Amino acid sequence: MTPGPVEERTQVVVVGAGPAGLLLTHLLHREGIATILVEARDREYVQARVRAGVIEHGAADILRRAGVGERMDREGLVHEGIELRFDGVGHRIPMTELTGRHITVYGQQEVVHDLAERRLADGGDVRFACGPAAIHDIDSAEPSVTYTVDGVEHRIVADFVVACDGAHGAGRPAMGEAVTPYEKVYPFGWLGILAHAAPRIHELIYANHPRGFALYSMRSPSVTRLYLQVPSTDRLEDWPDERIWEELALRFSLDGEPWEPTQGEIFERSIAPLRSYVGEPMQRGRLFLAGDAAHTVPPTGAKGMNLAIRDVDLLARALTVQFRTGNEEALRRYTEEALRSVWRAEYFSWWMTTMLHRFDGDTPFDRRVQTAQLRSVASSRAHATALAENYVG
Ligand code: RFL
Ligand code: PHB
């Protein structure tokens, strides 16, 4: 006889243990709200997934206030400016001078590591390696999440379900007809590498070069993070190590001379597509979406993880009001309030992406307008301040 499903009940069941899901369950725990967090992959996989690196001012404050910013403050790299490099010349945008704020370079996998440690130390119910969970009955008062481990089906009924399961999870399809998608797909992706190499300089470089965009970043005094714009059709096999280093040196050229990043063993590489997506609204019935489950931004503005952190901060506060007072007004306003930051980040990421990348179909007119735009940002304090304000968050 096959065993029946294991039935459980909690206040909030959260799907996905990326930055959004882990931080949300942590914030709710601090308010005394019971949660179960269900993650498809195992903990090692989730903690090793290399992605974002830039934490904006406001998101860092949220992590600090939540009591999980200690290692970020100790080990994160404080950056007070970025460089825009085009026509073979570098232009520094002094973000801290212009805004009084800075960014912290600290890997997303470190944030995930810190949050997972904290959740488990607090006795949180975090279930890794559950396989893909499914979401049910969101229009009823008893929404639920199911998953199957070792042939046993588990069913968790909750007051609310929050999908923090990224762009390819169960949350987006569960919205069904309720959601209107707004989408833009770019005809290129980013080849990203991590190398055991001391960063040659200590600020990020965003380079617009006739051969395509390149980004110079880092993770620590001994690890460099680098990206190249590549056609969407390229595969990793097309990019042996020597080709990557040569291309980087060309795209970062200064005064007509190749500029070589310090080289070292490449220990991680991937190609990520660039797209913008917003699904409106971010709620249907008793299901809420947060982070990449609700929206995607191209990485050029470094906003994805920051938006995920802001979404769950907002949602945790709205859920707390609901559980304390029974007043659902704050929850009803979640979509509207979250979308304000989301669309601002969508706008900024689109603006950075179009200003910095090379588009195949560009006419000579388009190219000159792009150069005029870059020159304006590099020479106008007002224009540079607008970039800096958006960038530091
Ligand atoms: P995540 O991190 O994708 O986590 C979702 C989790 O859900 C799990 N999952 C499921 N679990 C159970 N059942 C299912 N059915 C499930 N389906 C999925 C997945 O296994 C996963 O663990 O979403 P979250 O938490 O919303 O976080 C969003 C961020 O990961 C993302 O926005 C950023 O990485 C974007 N991003 C950047 N953001 C920044 O703020 N600053 C940056 O500098 C930055 N750089 C980047 C980036 C993203 C990049 N790529 C790879 C697209 C650079 C790159 C190259
Ligand atoms: C990174 O360090 O991974 C990074 C930095 C800036 C971006 C995107 C990614 O805009």
Short mmCIF file of C-alpha atoms in Angstrom, two decimals, residues 184-372:
data_model
loop_
_atom_site.label_atom_id
_atom_site.label_comp_id
_atom_site.label_asym_id
_atom_site.label_seq_id
_atom_site.Cartn_x
_atom_site.Cartn_y
_atom_site.Cartn_z
CA LYS A 184 11.50 42.69 -23.63
CA VAL A 185 14.07 40.20 -24.86
CA TYR A 186 17.55 41.38 -25.92
CA PRO A 187 19.34 39.65 -28.80
CA PHE A 188 22.42 38.97 -26.66
CA GLY A 189 23.53 37.49 -23.37
CA TRP A 190 26.39 37.84 -20.92
CA LEU A 191 29.24 35.38 -20.75
CA GLY A 192 30.38 35.63 -17.12
CA ILE A 193 33.53 34.21 -15.56
CA LEU A 194 35.10 34.06 -12.13
CA ALA A 195 38.90 33.84 -12.02
CA HIS A 196 41.46 33.39 -9.28
CA ALA A 197 43.12 36.71 -10.05
CA ALA A 198 43.71 39.83 -7.99
CA PRO A 199 41.56 42.66 -9.43
CA ARG A 200 43.76 45.01 -11.45
CA ILE A 201 41.80 48.02 -10.21
CA HIS A 202 39.33 48.42 -7.40
CA GLU A 203 36.21 49.83 -9.02
CA LEU A 204 33.82 48.37 -11.60
CA ILE A 205 34.29 49.26 -15.27
CA TYR A 206 31.31 49.33 -17.66
CA ALA A 207 32.84 49.40 -21.16
CA ASN A 208 31.07 50.21 -24.43
CA HIS A 209 33.35 49.08 -27.26
CA PRO A 210 32.71 48.54 -31.00
CA ARG A 211 33.16 44.77 -30.35
CA GLY A 212 30.50 44.82 -27.64
CA PHE A 213 29.96 45.52 -23.95
CA ALA A 214 32.31 44.30 -21.22
CA LEU A 215 32.07 44.57 -17.43
CA TYR A 216 34.90 44.41 -14.96
CA SER A 217 33.93 43.39 -11.45
CA MET A 218 35.31 41.43 -8.53
CA ARG A 219 34.39 39.38 -5.49
CA SER A 220 37.39 39.70 -3.19
CA PRO A 221 41.03 40.84 -3.22
CA SER A 222 41.88 37.56 -5.02
CA VAL A 223 38.83 36.88 -7.24
CA THR A 224 37.91 38.81 -10.39
CA ARG A 225 34.45 38.69 -12.00
CA LEU A 226 34.25 39.57 -15.71
CA TYR A 227 31.49 39.69 -18.30
CA LEU A 228 31.31 39.92 -22.10
CA GLN A 229 28.29 40.69 -24.27
CA VAL A 230 27.85 37.69 -26.62
CA PRO A 231 25.19 36.84 -29.23
CA SER A 232 22.28 34.83 -27.75
CA THR A 233 23.27 31.93 -29.99
CA ASP A 234 26.80 31.56 -28.55
CA ARG A 235 27.65 28.58 -26.37
CA LEU A 236 30.40 28.13 -23.79
CA GLU A 237 32.30 25.86 -26.23
CA ASP A 238 32.69 28.89 -28.50
CA TRP A 239 34.73 30.64 -25.80
CA PRO A 240 38.00 28.91 -24.84
CA ASP A 241 40.01 30.69 -22.14
CA GLU A 242 42.44 32.44 -24.54
CA ARG A 243 39.58 33.89 -26.56
CA ILE A 244 37.92 35.25 -23.41
CA TRP A 245 41.09 37.00 -22.18
CA GLU A 246 41.89 38.43 -25.63
CA GLU A 247 38.39 39.75 -26.08
CA LEU A 248 38.34 41.33 -22.62
CA ALA A 249 41.67 43.11 -23.25
CA LEU A 250 40.32 44.54 -26.51
CA ARG A 251 36.99 45.71 -25.13
CA PHE A 252 38.64 47.39 -22.14
CA SER A 253 41.16 49.19 -24.44
CA LEU A 254 42.51 52.52 -23.23
CA ASP A 255 43.95 55.12 -25.65
CA GLY A 256 43.94 52.58 -28.47
CA GLU A 257 45.96 50.00 -26.50
CA PRO A 258 44.51 46.71 -25.19
CA TRP A 259 44.00 46.81 -21.40
CA GLU A 260 44.46 43.37 -19.87
CA PRO A 261 42.75 42.34 -16.68
CA THR A 262 45.01 40.31 -14.39
CA GLN A 263 44.64 36.71 -15.56
CA GLY A 264 44.14 33.64 -13.41
CA GLU A 265 42.47 30.25 -13.45
CA ILE A 266 38.86 30.52 -14.61
CA PHE A 267 36.86 28.46 -12.11
CA GLU A 268 33.29 29.35 -13.06
CA ARG A 269 31.67 30.30 -16.36
CA SER A 270 28.15 30.66 -17.68
CA ILE A 271 26.10 32.45 -20.34
CA ALA A 272 22.95 34.24 -19.16
CA PRO A 273 20.33 35.72 -21.51
CA LEU A 274 19.31 39.36 -21.05
CA ARG A 275 15.65 40.14 -20.65
CA SER A 276 13.22 42.45 -18.93
CA TYR A 277 9.93 41.11 -17.57
CA VAL A 278 7.23 42.38 -15.23
CA GLY A 279 4.07 40.45 -14.43
CA GLU A 280 1.21 42.57 -13.08
CA PRO A 281 -0.29 42.20 -10.52
CA MET A 282 2.02 40.45 -8.04
CA GLN A 283 -0.89 38.85 -6.19
CA ARG A 284 -3.72 36.52 -7.04
CA GLY A 285 -6.02 35.49 -4.19
CA ARG A 286 -3.80 34.10 -1.45
CA LEU A 287 -0.70 33.79 -3.64
CA PHE A 288 1.95 36.51 -3.66
CA LEU A 289 4.98 36.70 -5.95
CA ALA A 290 8.29 38.27 -4.90
CA GLY A 291 11.73 38.70 -6.50
CA ASP A 292 12.52 37.14 -9.87
CA ALA A 293 9.24 35.20 -9.74
CA ALA A 294 7.48 38.52 -10.33
CA HIS A 295 10.01 40.38 -12.48
CA THR A 296 13.35 40.11 -14.28
CA VAL A 297 15.79 42.90 -15.06
CA PRO A 298 18.85 42.66 -17.32
CA PRO A 299 21.91 42.60 -15.02
CA THR A 300 23.38 45.84 -16.43
CA GLY A 301 21.82 47.92 -13.65
CA ALA A 302 22.74 45.36 -10.92
CA LYS A 303 19.20 45.51 -9.58
CA GLY A 304 17.75 41.95 -9.53
CA MET A 305 18.75 40.80 -6.06
CA ASN A 306 18.17 44.28 -4.65
CA LEU A 307 14.59 44.28 -5.89
CA ALA A 308 14.05 40.81 -4.44
CA ILE A 309 15.22 42.11 -1.05
CA ARG A 310 12.96 45.16 -1.28
CA ASP A 311 9.91 43.09 -2.30
CA VAL A 312 10.14 40.76 0.67
CA ASP A 313 10.81 43.58 3.12
CA LEU A 314 7.54 45.16 1.97
CA LEU A 315 5.65 41.88 1.93
CA ALA A 316 6.88 40.83 5.39
CA ARG A 317 5.56 44.10 6.82
CA ALA A 318 2.19 43.69 5.07
CA LEU A 319 1.83 40.07 6.24
CA THR A 320 2.72 41.12 9.79
CA VAL A 321 -0.06 43.74 9.80
CA GLN A 322 -2.47 41.14 8.44
CA PHE A 323 -1.64 38.51 11.08
CA ARG A 324 -1.62 41.04 13.96
CA THR A 325 -4.81 42.94 13.10
CA GLY A 326 -6.66 40.93 10.44
CA ASN A 327 -6.55 44.04 8.24
CA GLU A 328 -5.67 43.01 4.67
CA GLU A 329 -5.31 46.57 3.36
CA ALA A 330 -1.48 46.51 3.45
CA LEU A 331 -1.47 43.19 1.57
CA ARG A 332 -3.84 44.61 -1.03
CA ARG A 333 -1.44 47.51 -1.58
CA TYR A 334 1.60 45.23 -1.97
CA THR A 335 1.48 45.08 -5.78
CA GLU A 336 1.11 48.83 -6.20
CA GLU A 337 3.90 49.68 -3.76
CA ALA A 338 6.32 47.02 -5.00
CA LEU A 339 5.74 47.95 -8.64
CA ARG A 340 6.90 51.52 -8.04
CA SER A 341 10.45 50.31 -7.26
CA VAL A 342 10.19 47.55 -9.85
CA TRP A 343 9.39 49.88 -12.75
CA ARG A 344 12.04 52.36 -11.68
CA ALA A 345 14.59 49.53 -11.74
CA GLU A 346 13.22 48.27 -15.07
CA TYR A 347 13.66 51.76 -16.48
CA PHE A 348 17.19 52.16 -15.13
CA SER A 349 18.29 48.67 -16.27
CA TRP A 350 16.87 49.25 -19.76
CA TRP A 351 18.57 52.64 -19.93
CA MET A 352 21.97 51.22 -18.87
CA THR A 353 21.55 48.26 -21.23
CA THR A 354 20.74 50.37 -24.29
CA MET A 355 23.47 52.90 -23.51
CA LEU A 356 26.23 50.34 -23.01
CA HIS A 357 25.62 47.46 -25.45
CA ARG A 358 26.16 47.18 -29.20
CA PHE A 359 23.01 46.32 -31.15
CA ASP A 360 23.37 44.64 -34.56
CA GLY A 361 20.64 46.69 -36.19
CA ASP A 362 22.01 50.07 -35.07
CA THR A 363 22.26 52.70 -37.80
CA PRO A 364 25.10 55.26 -37.84
CA PHE A 365 22.56 57.70 -36.39
CA ASP A 366 21.80 55.34 -33.47
CA ARG A 367 25.54 54.98 -32.79
CA ARG A 368 26.10 58.73 -32.65
CA VAL A 369 23.15 59.19 -30.33
CA GLN A 370 24.58 56.49 -28.04
CA THR A 371 27.95 58.26 -27.95
CA ALA A 372 26.24 61.60 -27.23
#
